[in-house]
Tab-separated table of C-alpha atoms and ligand atoms in Angstrom:
chain	number	residue	atom	x	y	z
M	8	MET	CA	-254.782	149.321	21.802
M	9	ALA	CA	-255.893	151.787	19.211
M	10	GLU	CA	-252.712	153.879	19.506
M	11	GLU	CA	-250.594	151.180	17.857
M	12	CYS	CA	-251.220	152.253	14.305
M	13	ASP	CA	-251.413	155.796	13.012
M	14	GLY	CA	-251.561	155.169	9.280
M	15	GLY	CA	-248.055	156.490	8.680
M	16	GLY	CA	-248.904	159.743	10.433
M	17	ALA	CA	-252.210	160.320	8.637
M	18	LEU	CA	-254.102	159.742	11.886
M	19	ALA	CA	-251.902	162.062	13.967
M	20	GLY	CA	-254.152	164.286	16.030
M	21	LEU	CA	-257.220	162.090	15.505
M	22	ARG	CA	-257.821	161.207	19.136
M	23	GLY	CA	-257.317	164.802	20.239
M	24	PHE	CA	-259.666	166.061	17.534
M	25	VAL	CA	-262.351	163.580	18.564
M	26	ARG	CA	-262.021	164.562	22.232
M	27	ALA	CA	-262.010	168.289	21.579
M	28	ALA	CA	-264.408	168.702	18.671
M	29	VAL	CA	-266.648	165.628	18.643
M	30	VAL	CA	-267.237	164.200	22.137
M	31	SER	CA	-268.184	167.579	23.566
M	32	ALA	CA	-270.639	168.353	20.753
M	33	ALA	CA	-272.155	164.963	19.902
M	34	SER	CA	-275.081	165.254	22.314
M	35	ASP	CA	-276.066	168.596	20.781
M	36	TRP	CA	-275.886	167.108	17.278
M	37	ASP	CA	-278.029	164.208	18.482
M	38	ARG	CA	-280.628	166.610	19.911
M	39	ALA	CA	-280.574	168.773	16.794
M	40	GLY	CA	-280.998	165.677	14.627
M	41	MET	CA	-278.298	166.902	12.268
M	42	LEU	CA	-274.524	167.081	12.037
M	43	PRO	CA	-273.200	170.627	11.755
M	44	GLU	CA	-272.627	172.043	8.301
M	45	GLY	CA	-268.997	171.663	7.346
M	46	ILE	CA	-267.997	168.856	9.716
M	47	LEU	CA	-267.434	166.407	6.851
M	48	ALA	CA	-265.440	169.012	4.943
M	49	GLU	CA	-263.317	169.454	8.081
M	50	LEU	CA	-262.657	165.703	8.165
M	51	GLY	CA	-261.848	165.896	4.448
M	52	ARG	CA	-259.307	168.651	5.079
M	53	ARG	CA	-257.650	166.407	7.664
M	54	GLY	CA	-257.481	163.499	5.218
M	55	TRP	CA	-260.095	161.391	7.008
M	56	LEU	CA	-262.660	161.020	4.232
M	57	ALA	CA	-262.206	158.224	1.683
M	58	SER	CA	-258.867	157.951	3.427
M	59	PHE	CA	-258.053	154.585	1.812
M	60	LEU	CA	-257.608	156.338	-1.550
M	61	GLU	CA	-254.014	156.713	-2.662
M	62	PRO	CA	-252.538	160.239	-2.660
M	63	ALA	CA	-252.718	160.278	-6.476
M	64	GLU	CA	-256.475	159.723	-6.148
M	65	GLY	CA	-256.861	162.451	-3.537
M	66	GLY	CA	-256.645	160.324	-0.370
M	67	VAL	CA	-253.983	159.658	2.239
M	68	GLY	CA	-253.515	155.961	1.444
M	69	LEU	CA	-254.584	154.466	4.780
M	70	ASP	CA	-254.222	150.716	4.953
M	71	MET	CA	-257.308	148.855	6.122
M	72	VAL	CA	-256.124	148.348	9.704
M	73	ALA	CA	-255.475	152.077	10.105
M	74	TYR	CA	-258.798	152.755	8.368
M	75	GLY	CA	-260.453	150.660	11.078
M	76	ARG	CA	-258.735	152.674	13.723
M	77	LEU	CA	-260.090	155.891	12.217
M	78	HIS	CA	-263.613	154.480	12.474
M	79	GLU	CA	-263.016	153.206	15.978
M	80	GLU	CA	-261.921	156.634	17.150
M	81	LEU	CA	-264.778	158.433	15.397
M	82	GLY	CA	-267.111	155.805	16.859
M	83	CYS	CA	-265.825	156.629	20.354
M	84	GLY	CA	-267.048	160.165	19.892
M	85	CYS	CA	-270.178	160.125	17.787
M	86	SER	CA	-271.917	157.292	15.953
M	87	SER	CA	-273.767	159.682	13.693
M	88	LEU	CA	-270.542	161.224	12.456
M	89	ARG	CA	-268.952	157.804	12.038
M	90	CYS	CA	-272.017	156.562	10.079
M	91	ALA	CA	-271.904	159.632	7.839
M	92	VAL	CA	-268.248	158.941	7.025
M	93	THR	CA	-268.970	155.255	6.432
M	94	ALA	CA	-271.805	155.906	3.967
M	95	HIS	CA	-269.727	158.539	2.176
M	96	ASP	CA	-266.742	156.170	1.942
M	97	MET	CA	-268.934	153.358	0.583
M	98	VAL	CA	-269.626	155.529	-2.435
M	99	ALA	CA	-265.915	156.273	-2.835
M	100	VAL	CA	-264.873	152.622	-2.602
M	101	ALA	CA	-267.489	151.610	-5.175
M	102	VAL	CA	-266.290	154.267	-7.615
M	103	ARG	CA	-262.666	153.400	-7.004
M	104	ARG	CA	-263.187	149.661	-7.471
M	105	TRP	CA	-265.742	149.621	-10.291
M	106	GLY	CA	-265.776	153.111	-11.794
M	107	GLU	CA	-264.341	154.007	-15.211
M	108	VAL	CA	-261.347	156.356	-15.377
M	109	GLY	CA	-263.635	159.321	-16.089
M	110	GLN	CA	-265.846	158.557	-13.069
M	111	ARG	CA	-262.829	158.173	-10.821
M	112	GLN	CA	-261.393	161.467	-12.056
M	113	ARG	CA	-264.694	163.259	-11.650
M	114	TRP	CA	-265.584	162.069	-8.149
M	115	LEU	CA	-262.764	160.588	-6.069
M	116	SER	CA	-260.678	163.602	-5.090
M	117	ARG	CA	-263.804	165.686	-4.474
M	118	LEU	CA	-265.157	162.943	-2.193
M	119	ALA	CA	-261.822	162.732	-0.375
M	120	ARG	CA	-261.739	166.490	0.212
M	121	GLY	CA	-265.353	166.532	1.352
M	122	GLU	CA	-266.258	168.994	-1.409
M	123	VAL	CA	-269.072	166.659	-2.265
M	124	VAL	CA	-270.833	164.357	0.203
M	125	GLY	CA	-271.708	160.853	-0.944
M	126	ALA	CA	-274.842	158.867	-0.057
M	127	PHE	CA	-275.598	155.223	-0.647
M	128	ALA	CA	-279.155	154.594	-1.832
M	129	LEU	CA	-280.104	150.925	-1.851
M	130	SER	CA	-282.961	150.370	0.627
M	131	GLU	CA	-286.607	150.896	-0.241
M	132	SER	CA	-289.834	150.399	1.588
M	133	GLY	CA	-290.264	146.606	1.581
M	134	ALA	CA	-286.826	146.100	0.035
M	135	GLY	CA	-284.237	146.386	2.803
M	136	SER	CA	-282.843	142.946	3.596
M	137	ASP	CA	-284.468	141.562	0.472
M	138	VAL	CA	-282.832	143.605	-2.270
M	139	SER	CA	-284.459	141.410	-4.932
M	140	ALA	CA	-287.714	143.246	-4.119
M	141	MET	CA	-286.203	146.573	-5.259
M	142	ARG	CA	-288.635	148.544	-7.447
M	143	THR	CA	-286.549	151.511	-8.552
M	144	VAL	CA	-285.987	151.194	-12.308
M	145	ALA	CA	-283.594	152.664	-14.844
M	146	ARG	CA	-284.844	152.207	-18.394
M	147	ARG	CA	-282.805	152.961	-21.461
M	148	GLU	CA	-283.845	155.861	-23.668
M	149	GLY	CA	-281.366	156.243	-26.504
M	150	ASP	CA	-277.926	156.335	-24.915
M	151	ARG	CA	-279.359	157.568	-21.598
M	152	PHE	CA	-281.047	155.982	-18.590
M	153	VAL	CA	-284.251	157.305	-17.070
M	154	LEU	CA	-284.531	156.664	-13.350
M	155	ASP	CA	-287.836	156.278	-11.478
M	156	GLY	CA	-288.388	155.128	-7.914
M	157	LYS	CA	-288.016	155.967	-4.271
M	158	LYS	CA	-285.264	155.137	-1.807
M	159	ARG	CA	-285.617	155.287	1.970
M	160	TRP	CA	-283.162	155.452	4.833
M	161	VAL	CA	-280.494	157.335	2.927
M	162	THR	CA	-277.766	158.352	5.386
M	163	ASN	CA	-276.298	161.764	4.450
M	164	GLY	CA	-279.278	162.175	2.121
M	165	LEU	CA	-280.053	165.719	3.248
M	166	ARG	CA	-276.459	166.891	2.604
M	167	ALA	CA	-275.363	164.661	-0.250
M	168	GLY	CA	-274.050	165.997	-3.518
M	169	VAL	CA	-274.029	162.593	-5.186
M	170	PHE	CA	-276.092	159.441	-4.628
M	171	LEU	CA	-275.012	155.926	-5.549
M	172	VAL	CA	-278.401	154.541	-6.542
M	173	PHE	CA	-279.202	150.889	-7.193
M	174	ALA	CA	-281.908	150.245	-9.763
M	175	ARG	CA	-283.307	147.506	-11.950
M	176	THR	CA	-282.639	147.675	-15.662
M	177	ALA	CA	-283.900	145.393	-18.430
M	178	GLU	CA	-280.578	143.547	-18.275
M	179	GLY	CA	-279.988	143.334	-14.519
M	180	ALA	CA	-279.442	145.560	-11.483
M	181	GLY	CA	-277.162	148.524	-12.024
M	182	ALA	CA	-275.570	151.157	-9.778
M	183	PHE	CA	-275.769	154.791	-10.893
M	184	LEU	CA	-274.031	157.959	-9.731
M	185	VAL	CA	-276.772	160.561	-9.528
M	186	PRO	CA	-275.803	164.187	-8.750
M	187	ARG	CA	-278.127	165.957	-6.375
M	188	ASP	CA	-279.055	168.652	-8.895
M	189	THR	CA	-280.427	166.115	-11.380
M	190	PRO	CA	-283.896	167.312	-12.463
M	191	GLY	CA	-286.562	165.005	-11.014
M	192	LEU	CA	-284.617	164.191	-7.818
M	193	THR	CA	-286.359	165.292	-4.628
M	194	LEU	CA	-285.458	164.813	-0.969
M	195	SER	CA	-287.695	164.547	2.054
M	196	PRO	CA	-286.483	164.226	5.646
M	197	MET	CA	-287.594	161.136	7.575
M	198	GLU	CA	-289.090	160.835	11.056
M	199	PRO	CA	-286.599	161.247	13.943
M	200	LEU	CA	-284.555	158.099	14.503
M	201	LEU	CA	-284.053	155.922	17.585
M	202	GLY	CA	-280.285	156.309	17.299
M	203	THR	CA	-277.645	157.892	15.054
M	204	ARG	CA	-280.112	160.738	14.931
M	205	ALA	CA	-277.781	163.240	13.311
M	206	VAL	CA	-277.023	161.384	10.068
M	207	GLY	CA	-279.301	163.566	7.943
M	208	ILE	CA	-281.428	160.611	6.888
M	209	SER	CA	-283.861	161.126	4.054
M	210	GLU	CA	-286.074	159.639	1.424
M	211	VAL	CA	-285.003	160.283	-2.133
M	212	THR	CA	-287.485	160.218	-4.984
M	213	PHE	CA	-286.523	159.955	-8.648
M	214	GLU	CA	-289.112	160.958	-11.216
M	215	GLY	CA	-287.954	160.678	-14.790
M	216	CYS	CA	-284.356	161.525	-13.858
M	217	ARG	CA	-282.384	161.468	-17.103
M	218	LEU	CA	-278.878	160.110	-16.547
M	219	ALA	CA	-275.910	160.301	-18.878
M	220	PRO	CA	-274.382	156.930	-19.839
M	221	GLU	CA	-271.374	157.692	-17.628
M	222	ALA	CA	-273.627	157.570	-14.557
M	223	LEU	CA	-273.560	153.774	-14.669
M	224	VAL	CA	-270.874	152.203	-12.458
M	225	GLY	CA	-269.353	148.867	-13.436
M	226	GLY	CA	-271.788	147.813	-16.147
M	227	VAL	CA	-275.464	147.143	-16.369
M	228	ARG	CA	-275.469	143.867	-14.455
M	229	ALA	CA	-272.795	144.791	-11.932
M	230	GLY	CA	-274.899	146.623	-9.344
M	231	LEU	CA	-275.802	143.843	-6.946
M	232	ARG	CA	-273.153	141.364	-8.076
M	233	PHE	CA	-270.008	143.500	-7.800
M	234	VAL	CA	-270.589	147.115	-6.775
M	235	LEU	CA	-272.741	146.304	-3.746
M	236	PRO	CA	-270.419	143.642	-2.238
M	237	ALA	CA	-267.408	145.980	-2.541
M	238	ALA	CA	-269.279	148.764	-0.755
M	239	LEU	CA	-270.798	146.477	1.881
M	240	ALA	CA	-267.490	144.851	2.798
M	241	LEU	CA	-266.023	148.269	3.585
M	242	GLY	CA	-269.227	149.500	5.230
M	243	ARG	CA	-269.599	146.493	7.497
M	244	TYR	CA	-265.978	146.664	8.559
M	245	ALA	CA	-266.331	150.377	9.306
M	246	ILE	CA	-269.475	149.733	11.344
M	247	ALA	CA	-267.724	146.959	13.276
M	248	CYS	CA	-264.903	149.344	14.173
M	249	GLY	CA	-267.380	152.099	15.038
M	250	CYS	CA	-269.184	149.661	17.351
M	251	LEU	CA	-265.861	148.806	18.962
M	252	GLY	CA	-265.324	152.520	19.534
M	253	MET	CA	-268.698	153.104	21.146
M	254	ALA	CA	-268.291	150.005	23.339
M	255	ARG	CA	-264.853	151.222	24.409
M	256	ALA	CA	-266.228	154.665	25.263
M	257	CYS	CA	-269.043	153.134	27.338
M	258	LEU	CA	-266.652	150.759	29.107
M	259	ASP	CA	-264.389	153.676	30.049
M	260	ALA	CA	-267.353	155.728	31.247
M	261	ALA	CA	-268.778	152.809	33.247
M	262	ILE	CA	-265.454	152.024	34.951
M	263	GLU	CA	-264.969	155.662	35.848
M	264	HIS	CA	-268.497	155.905	37.231
M	265	ALA	CA	-268.289	152.602	39.112
M	266	GLY	CA	-265.032	153.669	40.775
M	267	ARG	CA	-266.484	156.833	42.309
M	268	PRO	CA	-267.280	156.495	46.016
M	269	SER	CA	-270.941	157.016	46.872
M	270	ALA	CA	-272.129	159.208	49.729
M	271	SER	CA	-271.517	156.290	52.113
M	272	GLY	CA	-267.985	155.839	50.731
M	273	VAL	CA	-268.708	152.590	48.886
M	274	SER	CA	-268.029	152.462	45.177
M	275	LEU	CA	-270.192	150.473	42.773
M	276	SER	CA	-267.131	148.514	41.674
M	277	SER	CA	-266.941	146.979	45.139
M	278	HIS	CA	-270.068	144.977	44.257
M	279	GLN	CA	-269.301	141.633	42.665
M	280	LEU	CA	-272.296	141.782	40.337
M	281	VAL	CA	-271.136	145.133	38.984
M	282	CYS	CA	-267.666	143.624	38.520
M	283	ARG	CA	-269.247	140.804	36.551
M	284	MET	CA	-270.785	143.331	34.186
M	285	ILE	CA	-267.438	145.073	33.819
M	286	ALA	CA	-265.679	141.753	33.205
M	287	ARG	CA	-268.131	140.910	30.418
M	288	MET	CA	-267.699	144.363	28.924
M	289	VAL	CA	-263.896	144.061	28.980
M	290	ALA	CA	-264.066	140.610	27.352
M	291	GLY	CA	-266.475	141.809	24.672
M	292	VAL	CA	-264.423	144.884	23.812
M	293	ARG	CA	-261.203	142.864	23.688
M	294	ALA	CA	-262.716	140.160	21.477
M	295	ALA	CA	-264.380	142.666	19.139
M	296	GLY	CA	-261.036	144.473	18.846
M	297	LEU	CA	-259.276	141.276	17.793
M	298	LEU	CA	-261.954	140.471	15.201
M	299	CYS	CA	-261.821	143.996	13.794
M	300	ARG	CA	-258.025	143.889	13.464
M	301	ALA	CA	-258.211	140.461	11.794
M	302	CYS	CA	-260.854	141.731	9.401
M	303	GLY	CA	-258.753	144.812	8.581
M	304	ALA	CA	-255.728	142.621	7.827
M	305	SER	CA	-257.847	140.328	5.665
M	306	LEU	CA	-259.313	143.255	3.690
M	307	GLU	CA	-255.854	144.743	3.279
M	308	ALA	CA	-254.535	141.457	1.913
M	309	GLY	CA	-257.560	141.169	-0.405
M	310	ALA	CA	-258.111	137.685	1.051
M	311	PRO	CA	-260.961	135.721	-0.580
M	312	GLY	CA	-262.735	135.391	2.785
M	313	SER	CA	-262.635	139.103	3.567
M	314	VAL	CA	-266.286	139.727	2.602
M	315	PRO	CA	-267.697	137.168	5.092
M	316	GLU	CA	-264.996	138.266	7.536
M	317	ALA	CA	-266.468	141.794	7.422
M	318	ALA	CA	-269.948	140.346	8.006
M	319	LEU	CA	-268.591	138.451	11.013
M	320	ALA	CA	-266.852	141.503	12.467
M	321	LYS	CA	-269.999	143.635	12.076
M	322	TYR	CA	-272.220	140.919	13.500
M	323	PHE	CA	-270.033	140.325	16.549
M	324	ALA	CA	-269.029	143.920	17.276
M	325	SER	CA	-272.587	145.242	16.981
M	326	GLY	CA	-273.752	142.567	19.442
M	327	VAL	CA	-270.961	143.554	21.818
M	328	ALA	CA	-271.881	147.227	21.425
M	329	ARG	CA	-275.512	146.475	22.273
M	330	GLU	CA	-274.572	144.504	25.392
M	331	VAL	CA	-271.841	146.861	26.576
M	332	THR	CA	-273.912	150.008	26.098
M	333	ALA	CA	-276.850	148.389	27.918
M	334	ASP	CA	-274.602	147.354	30.827
M	335	ALA	CA	-273.139	150.850	30.929
M	336	VAL	CA	-276.637	152.329	31.257
M	337	GLN	CA	-277.302	149.771	34.025
M	338	ILE	CA	-274.164	150.780	35.924
M	339	PHE	CA	-275.035	154.472	35.624
M	340	GLY	CA	-278.558	153.749	36.923
M	341	GLY	CA	-280.903	156.718	36.668
M	342	GLU	CA	-278.071	158.952	35.445
M	343	GLY	CA	-277.701	156.609	32.496
M	344	CYS	CA	-281.288	157.247	31.458
M	345	LEU	CA	-280.818	160.997	31.140
M	346	GLN	CA	-280.671	162.508	27.694
M	347	GLY	CA	-277.221	163.982	27.221
M	348	ASN	CA	-275.456	161.177	29.040
M	349	ILE	CA	-273.027	159.566	26.596
M	350	VAL	CA	-274.120	156.036	27.553
M	351	GLU	CA	-277.779	156.839	26.879
M	352	ARG	CA	-276.918	158.047	23.378
M	353	PHE	CA	-274.669	155.113	22.598
M	354	PHE	CA	-277.299	152.683	23.940
M	355	ARG	CA	-279.749	153.987	21.301
M	356	ASP	CA	-277.078	154.116	18.595
M	357	ALA	CA	-275.934	150.541	19.263
M	358	LYS	CA	-279.356	149.049	18.595
M	359	VAL	CA	-279.397	150.612	15.145
M	360	MET	CA	-276.078	148.922	14.315
M	361	GLU	CA	-277.689	145.481	14.579
M	362	ILE	CA	-280.119	146.444	11.815
M	363	ILE	CA	-278.214	148.453	9.239
M	364	GLU	CA	-275.867	147.190	6.492
M	365	GLY	CA	-277.373	143.743	6.776
M	366	ALA	CA	-279.589	142.898	9.745
M	367	ASN	CA	-277.665	140.571	12.023
M	368	GLU	CA	-279.979	137.643	11.174
M	369	VAL	CA	-279.096	138.102	7.505
M	370	LEU	CA	-275.406	138.196	8.442
M	371	GLU	CA	-275.841	134.944	10.368
M	372	LEU	CA	-276.776	133.326	7.067
M	373	VAL	CA	-273.653	134.751	5.391
M	374	ILE	CA	-271.432	133.637	8.263
M	375	ALA	CA	-272.963	130.164	8.446
M	376	ARG	CA	-272.678	129.596	4.686
M	377	HIS	CA	-269.057	130.665	4.723
M	378	GLY	CA	-268.346	128.519	7.802
M	379	ILE	CA	-269.933	125.468	6.163
M	380	HIS	CA	-268.047	126.119	2.928
M	381	GLU	CA	-264.742	126.374	4.796
M	382	TYR	CA	-265.478	123.258	6.808
M	383	LEU	CA	-266.352	121.234	3.709
M	384	ALA	CA	-263.265	122.504	1.866
M	385	MET	CA	-261.088	121.497	4.800
M	386	ALA	CA	-262.800	118.123	5.259
M	387	GLY	CA	-262.483	117.464	1.492
M	388	GLY	CA	-258.777	118.346	1.633
M	389	GLU	CA	-258.208	116.023	4.566
M	390	GLY	CA	-260.123	113.237	2.784
M	391	ARG	CA	-257.836	113.464	-0.250
M	392	ASP	CA	-254.596	113.222	1.797
R	26	FAD	C1	-280.220	154.783	10.831
R	26	FAD	C2	-280.324	154.013	9.548
R	26	FAD	C3	-279.477	154.347	8.495
R	26	FAD	C4	-279.585	153.665	7.273
R	26	FAD	N1	-278.803	154.066	6.225
R	26	FAD	C5	-278.979	153.483	5.003
R	26	FAD	C6	-278.265	153.972	3.856
R	26	FAD	O1	-277.458	154.903	3.934
R	26	FAD	N2	-278.513	153.399	2.654
R	26	FAD	C7	-279.396	152.366	2.508
R	26	FAD	O2	-279.574	151.883	1.393
R	26	FAD	N3	-280.087	151.882	3.589
R	26	FAD	C8	-279.900	152.409	4.819
R	26	FAD	N4	-280.605	151.957	5.912
R	26	FAD	C9	-281.546	150.851	5.741
R	26	FAD	C10	-281.050	149.567	6.363
R	26	FAD	O3	-279.962	149.067	5.636
R	26	FAD	C11	-282.246	148.610	6.420
R	26	FAD	O4	-283.108	149.122	7.425
R	26	FAD	C12	-281.815	147.201	6.747
R	26	FAD	O5	-281.155	146.620	5.638
R	26	FAD	C13	-283.031	146.324	7.102
R	26	FAD	O6	-284.014	146.416	6.123
R	26	FAD	P1	-285.527	146.769	6.532
R	26	FAD	O7	-285.529	147.949	7.409
R	26	FAD	O8	-286.314	146.805	5.301
R	26	FAD	O9	-286.001	145.546	7.433
R	26	FAD	P2	-286.488	144.123	6.902
R	26	FAD	O10	-285.710	143.683	5.729
R	26	FAD	O11	-287.962	144.144	6.817
R	26	FAD	O12	-286.066	143.201	8.131
R	26	FAD	C14	-286.664	143.350	9.417
R	26	FAD	C15	-286.107	142.262	10.303
R	26	FAD	O13	-286.499	140.985	9.799
R	26	FAD	C16	-285.474	140.036	10.009
R	26	FAD	N5	-285.070	139.479	8.707
R	26	FAD	C17	-285.130	140.082	7.492
R	26	FAD	N6	-284.673	139.262	6.525
R	26	FAD	C18	-284.329	138.102	7.142
R	26	FAD	C19	-283.785	136.875	6.709
R	26	FAD	N7	-283.493	136.664	5.403
R	26	FAD	N8	-283.554	135.906	7.619
R	26	FAD	C20	-283.823	136.113	8.932
R	26	FAD	N9	-284.337	137.267	9.412
R	26	FAD	C21	-284.582	138.248	8.542
R	26	FAD	C22	-284.334	140.778	10.703
R	26	FAD	O14	-284.484	140.606	12.103
R	26	FAD	C23	-284.590	142.216	10.349
R	26	FAD	O15	-284.074	143.128	11.308
R	26	FAD	C24	-280.512	152.603	7.139
R	26	FAD	C25	-281.338	152.263	8.217
R	26	FAD	C26	-281.258	152.957	9.402
R	26	FAD	C27	-282.173	152.575	10.520
């Protein structure tokens, strides 16, 4: 399924790279709690960072369906790596969509090459789902902004060279590009995670960080209204495709395991109840794949419903990933509980996907509102005929 689109050749070698360089190492990265130095730069060299950017911007011009495939394949190998790319790309898409010419020139090609790692800093303690509770502030001082506050859960935080930071201003919520070497910015690692352990997660504290006017992306009221939705639509789609990848990997592993004859010569797949699990896994993976492709096409077309479509794809695919990874652990039995087994790692990673980039309950609200809106628009149209 995933072979059908190679982004005009830009994804050539992707599957082989993931098999050779990612699958074999992902358990070690998970244990170490950190991706290896240079892995993002390696992806950048291959054109797989901010890959939706046009060649003139430093990217390889992947369309959104091919972009989904990239995330699916990375997701098959290592959720931490896929999450790191997603967070990085969310910064790039925000700069591309809402940045001024000077910001685009300064950051985009460096992000695409992996010379600088991007991190997306929105969540705070007590302000995750409820972004209106955000306490980080940027107050004007002459033509500058002074940033104070603390962000938590910043993927790539420990390696990032630039942070896209959301903060309150007197006029509204803004988004600011904050280089790592800004005086007053400090990083502290967080406790080890349940899943996606290698994403280099950190807290980031800003104490009197003085920012040049060109740090502001998209205007002083644009942070939550425009910059955030653009980044979240891409991020949720990428997570959906990553979830599809991890579900696919677990399905393959479970089928392979279930087909092996036991000491008595009977394979697990000869049991009907095991077959039922496999049937559900196949159905889930197939359905998530269709939703991801539809979402990619909708994003590519710039369709008005593509933002809720991305919420739907993330919601559905993360649920499938949770169920499929859990069933895979079940089919592996005790082996599936051992650290180092791919299904054990993906089982932990999948749970995280239901929480990040909009907890699934929050996405249910988005999906329901959009569904109701569509229904009413259709019913109104029918009424007028
Ligand atoms: C591994 C990892 C990586 C992350 N990376 C980043 C990152 O790079 N950048 C960043 O900014 N953040 C990041 N986050 C933070 C993540 O986005 C938040 O954890 C998430 O938005 C949930 O916020 P919260 O943890 O504050 O939980 P809360 O907002 O307290 O929600 C807890 C639970 O309450 C329920 N809930 C909350 N609101 C509602 C509602 N309105 N209706 C119904 N139920 C609701 C949901 O079940 C939810 O799971 C990351 C988190 C993790 C675990």
